[in-house]
Amino acid sequence: MEVNSYTTSDLVLQHTDVISLMSEHGKFKRKPLFGVSGLYIDDILIFIECEDELFVRDNELTKKLYGASGTYMTFGGTDKPKIRYRLLDDQCNITEEKLKKSIKHAYSTSKAEKEKENNEERIRYLPNMQFKTESLLAKSGITSVSQLKALGAVRAYHQVQECNKNVQTRLLLMLEGALKGCAWQLIPETKKNELLSDLRRLF
């Protein structure tokens, strides 16, 4: 059986086979994305195209297919955690079979993540929270209510503080109120002192 192989030039400048393979899973789109181009299937990002180079989302499968060593870029919006993408260069020994596996895996996992995000309660809808707070938490890697609940107010606050030294202690009270379902101003003084004591003790 003949095995099609590709160079980086083939992939980026022509894209005929890549688009065809992507279209097997849904509607293909190419859209501008913060100075680069995104290649999408049904609004799910699969590849990033940057300066005549093609990047795929880094995960265990891409390491298995293309090797662990390579060139990477980190990409993400202001309200999304940063995600690492792997350059598909000539050293990857790219074949049609590898591309099929990369596309299928990227599409299925990203679709599942998107569905989970849509089905899960947004942090911004909790008491004391808003879009700005949700974005601040996302920058520290906290992107869901379930993550926030698992961490608790003190550990979540510390995680944000590690990324933003200017954050005020009021955020600690706001997070506690969000988890308890009340305005932060209603938290008793004894509880406020307990939270601050836990923060000093743990960190």
Short mmCIF file of C-alpha atoms in Angstrom, two decimals:
data_model
loop_
_atom_site.label_atom_id
_atom_site.label_comp_id
_atom_site.label_asym_id
_atom_site.label_seq_id
_atom_site.Cartn_x
_atom_site.Cartn_y
_atom_site.Cartn_z
CA MET A 1 0.00 0.00 0.00
CA GLU A 2 1.34 3.44 -0.89
CA VAL A 3 1.91 5.75 2.06
CA ASN A 4 1.58 9.46 1.42
CA SER A 5 4.21 11.57 3.20
CA TYR A 6 4.24 15.33 3.54
CA THR A 7 6.69 18.13 4.09
CA THR A 8 5.83 21.28 6.01
CA SER A 9 5.62 23.14 2.71
CA ASP A 10 3.08 20.64 1.39
CA LEU A 11 0.92 21.03 4.49
CA VAL A 12 0.87 24.80 4.74
CA LEU A 13 1.04 26.05 1.20
CA GLN A 14 -1.36 23.53 -0.34
CA HIS A 15 -3.47 22.14 2.53
CA THR A 16 -5.48 20.09 0.06
CA ASP A 17 -5.09 16.83 1.95
CA VAL A 18 -5.35 18.42 5.41
CA ILE A 19 -8.61 20.18 4.54
CA SER A 20 -9.97 17.00 2.95
CA LEU A 21 -9.13 14.93 6.04
CA MET A 22 -10.62 17.54 8.37
CA SER A 23 -13.79 17.75 6.27
CA GLU A 24 -14.46 14.07 6.96
CA HIS A 25 -15.41 15.04 10.52
CA GLY A 26 -17.47 18.17 9.83
CA LYS A 27 -17.46 21.63 8.25
CA PHE A 28 -13.98 23.05 7.68
CA LYS A 29 -13.23 26.72 8.43
CA ARG A 30 -10.12 28.88 8.43
CA LYS A 31 -10.44 31.95 10.69
CA PRO A 32 -8.09 34.71 11.89
CA LEU A 33 -7.08 34.17 15.50
CA PHE A 34 -5.02 36.77 17.42
CA GLY A 35 -2.44 37.28 14.67
CA VAL A 36 -2.45 33.68 13.44
CA SER A 37 -4.98 31.50 11.59
CA GLY A 38 -7.06 28.76 13.14
CA LEU A 39 -8.16 25.68 11.20
CA TYR A 40 -11.49 24.51 12.58
CA ILE A 41 -13.96 21.65 12.29
CA ASP A 42 -17.45 22.79 13.32
CA ASP A 43 -15.95 25.72 15.30
CA ILE A 44 -13.55 23.38 17.14
CA LEU A 45 -9.92 24.43 16.78
CA ILE A 46 -7.71 21.65 15.35
CA PHE A 47 -4.58 23.35 13.94
CA ILE A 48 -2.91 26.74 14.26
CA GLU A 49 -1.28 28.20 11.17
CA CYS A 50 1.47 30.72 11.93
CA GLU A 51 3.95 32.25 9.47
CA ASP A 52 3.71 29.38 6.97
CA GLU A 53 3.97 26.76 9.73
CA LEU A 54 1.36 24.35 11.06
CA PHE A 55 0.92 23.54 14.77
CA VAL A 56 -1.21 20.82 16.41
CA ARG A 57 -2.32 20.69 20.05
CA ASP A 58 0.26 18.94 22.20
CA ASN A 59 -0.84 15.80 24.02
CA GLU A 60 0.29 12.22 24.65
CA LEU A 61 -0.82 11.11 21.18
CA THR A 62 1.21 13.78 19.36
CA LYS A 63 4.26 12.81 21.41
CA LYS A 64 3.70 9.18 20.38
CA LEU A 65 3.19 10.04 16.71
CA TYR A 66 5.82 12.73 16.23
CA GLY A 67 8.23 12.34 19.17
CA ALA A 68 8.56 14.33 22.39
CA SER A 69 11.28 16.72 21.22
CA GLY A 70 10.29 19.48 18.86
CA THR A 71 9.27 23.12 18.52
CA TYR A 72 6.33 24.39 20.55
CA MET A 73 4.22 27.51 20.94
CA THR A 74 1.83 28.41 23.76
CA PHE A 75 -1.53 29.84 22.79
CA GLY A 76 -4.70 30.92 24.58
CA GLY A 77 -7.17 33.76 25.00
CA THR A 78 -7.42 36.09 27.99
CA ASP A 79 -10.20 34.03 29.56
CA LYS A 80 -8.79 30.60 28.68
CA PRO A 81 -5.91 28.58 30.09
CA LYS A 82 -2.78 28.52 27.95
CA ILE A 83 -2.43 25.46 25.69
CA ARG A 84 0.78 24.18 24.12
CA TYR A 85 0.91 23.41 20.38
CA ARG A 86 3.50 21.33 18.54
CA LEU A 87 5.02 22.37 15.22
CA LEU A 88 4.52 19.82 12.46
CA ASP A 89 7.88 20.08 10.73
CA ASP A 90 9.83 17.82 8.40
CA GLN A 91 11.35 15.93 11.34
CA CYS A 92 7.92 14.61 12.29
CA ASN A 93 7.83 12.20 9.35
CA ILE A 94 4.23 13.22 8.64
CA THR A 95 2.02 10.68 6.90
CA GLU A 96 -1.66 10.59 6.02
CA GLU A 97 -2.29 8.00 8.72
CA LYS A 98 -0.64 10.18 11.37
CA LEU A 99 -2.64 13.21 10.24
CA LYS A 100 -5.87 11.20 10.42
CA LYS A 101 -5.10 10.14 13.99
CA SER A 102 -4.10 13.68 15.01
CA ILE A 103 -7.27 15.21 13.57
CA LYS A 104 -9.58 12.56 15.01
CA HIS A 105 -8.06 12.81 18.48
CA ALA A 106 -7.95 16.63 18.51
CA TYR A 107 -11.56 16.85 17.32
CA SER A 108 -13.00 14.28 19.74
CA THR A 109 -11.16 15.55 22.84
CA SER A 110 -11.75 19.24 22.11
CA LYS A 111 -15.43 18.58 21.39
CA ALA A 112 -15.80 16.73 24.71
CA GLU A 113 -14.07 19.59 26.57
CA LYS A 114 -16.34 22.14 24.89
CA GLU A 115 -19.49 20.16 25.73
CA LYS A 116 -18.36 19.80 29.34
CA GLU A 117 -17.70 23.53 29.56
CA ASN A 118 -21.12 24.34 28.11
CA ASN A 119 -22.87 21.96 30.50
CA GLU A 120 -21.01 23.12 33.59
CA GLU A 121 -22.03 26.14 35.61
CA ARG A 122 -19.86 29.16 34.82
CA ILE A 123 -17.85 30.75 37.64
CA ARG A 124 -19.11 34.20 36.68
CA TYR A 125 -22.67 33.22 37.69
CA LEU A 126 -21.71 32.50 41.31
CA PRO A 127 -22.26 35.17 44.00
CA ASN A 128 -19.57 37.90 44.02
CA MET A 129 -18.17 36.66 40.71
CA GLN A 130 -18.21 38.40 37.33
CA PHE A 131 -16.45 38.06 33.97
CA LYS A 132 -13.35 39.91 35.21
CA THR A 133 -13.03 37.57 38.20
CA GLU A 134 -13.63 34.52 36.03
CA SER A 135 -10.84 35.66 33.69
CA LEU A 136 -8.50 36.24 36.63
CA LEU A 137 -9.15 32.70 37.89
CA ALA A 138 -8.74 31.26 34.39
CA LYS A 139 -5.27 32.79 34.07
CA SER A 140 -4.24 30.77 37.12
CA GLY A 141 -5.72 27.57 35.67
CA ILE A 142 -9.09 27.58 37.48
CA THR A 143 -11.68 27.38 34.72
CA SER A 144 -14.69 25.62 36.25
CA VAL A 145 -16.91 25.63 39.31
CA SER A 146 -15.91 22.04 40.08
CA GLN A 147 -12.22 23.05 40.16
CA LEU A 148 -13.02 25.97 42.45
CA LYS A 149 -15.00 23.74 44.81
CA ALA A 150 -12.24 21.11 44.89
CA LEU A 151 -9.60 23.72 45.77
CA GLY A 152 -11.63 25.71 48.26
CA ALA A 153 -11.38 29.45 48.78
CA VAL A 154 -7.94 29.52 50.44
CA ARG A 155 -6.09 27.33 47.93
CA ALA A 156 -7.85 28.96 44.97
CA TYR A 157 -6.87 32.40 46.26
CA HIS A 158 -3.25 31.30 46.70
CA GLN A 159 -3.19 29.89 43.15
CA VAL A 160 -4.38 33.24 41.79
CA GLN A 161 -1.90 35.08 44.00
CA GLU A 162 0.95 33.05 42.52
CA CYS A 163 0.09 34.50 39.09
CA ASN A 164 -0.90 37.98 40.23
CA LYS A 165 0.93 39.43 43.23
CA ASN A 166 -1.33 42.52 43.24
CA VAL A 167 -4.53 40.63 44.03
CA GLN A 168 -6.25 41.88 47.21
CA THR A 169 -7.34 39.72 50.14
CA ARG A 170 -10.92 40.73 49.41
CA LEU A 171 -10.82 38.14 46.62
CA LEU A 172 -10.38 35.46 49.29
CA LEU A 173 -13.64 36.57 50.91
CA MET A 174 -15.36 36.82 47.53
CA LEU A 175 -14.36 33.22 46.72
CA GLU A 176 -15.59 31.99 50.10
CA GLY A 177 -18.89 33.78 49.56
CA ALA A 178 -19.19 32.33 46.06
CA LEU A 179 -18.74 28.82 47.42
CA LYS A 180 -21.16 29.43 50.31
CA GLY A 181 -23.74 31.17 48.11
CA CYS A 182 -23.67 34.55 49.84
CA ALA A 183 -22.31 38.08 49.44
CA TRP A 184 -18.78 38.38 50.78
CA GLN A 185 -19.82 41.25 53.07
CA LEU A 186 -22.03 38.80 55.02
CA ILE A 187 -19.17 36.49 55.99
CA PRO A 188 -18.77 36.63 59.81
CA GLU A 189 -15.60 38.14 61.28
CA THR A 190 -14.71 34.84 62.89
CA LYS A 191 -14.79 33.13 59.48
CA LYS A 192 -12.74 35.93 57.88
CA ASN A 193 -10.07 35.52 60.53
CA GLU A 194 -10.13 31.75 60.09
CA LEU A 195 -9.58 32.08 56.32
CA LEU A 196 -6.65 34.46 56.79
CA SER A 197 -5.17 32.19 59.45
CA ASP A 198 -5.44 29.17 57.10
CA LEU A 199 -3.77 31.15 54.32
CA ARG A 200 -0.81 32.03 56.55
CA ARG A 201 -0.58 28.51 57.93
CA LEU A 202 -0.71 26.72 54.56
CA PHE A 203 1.37 29.14 52.50
#
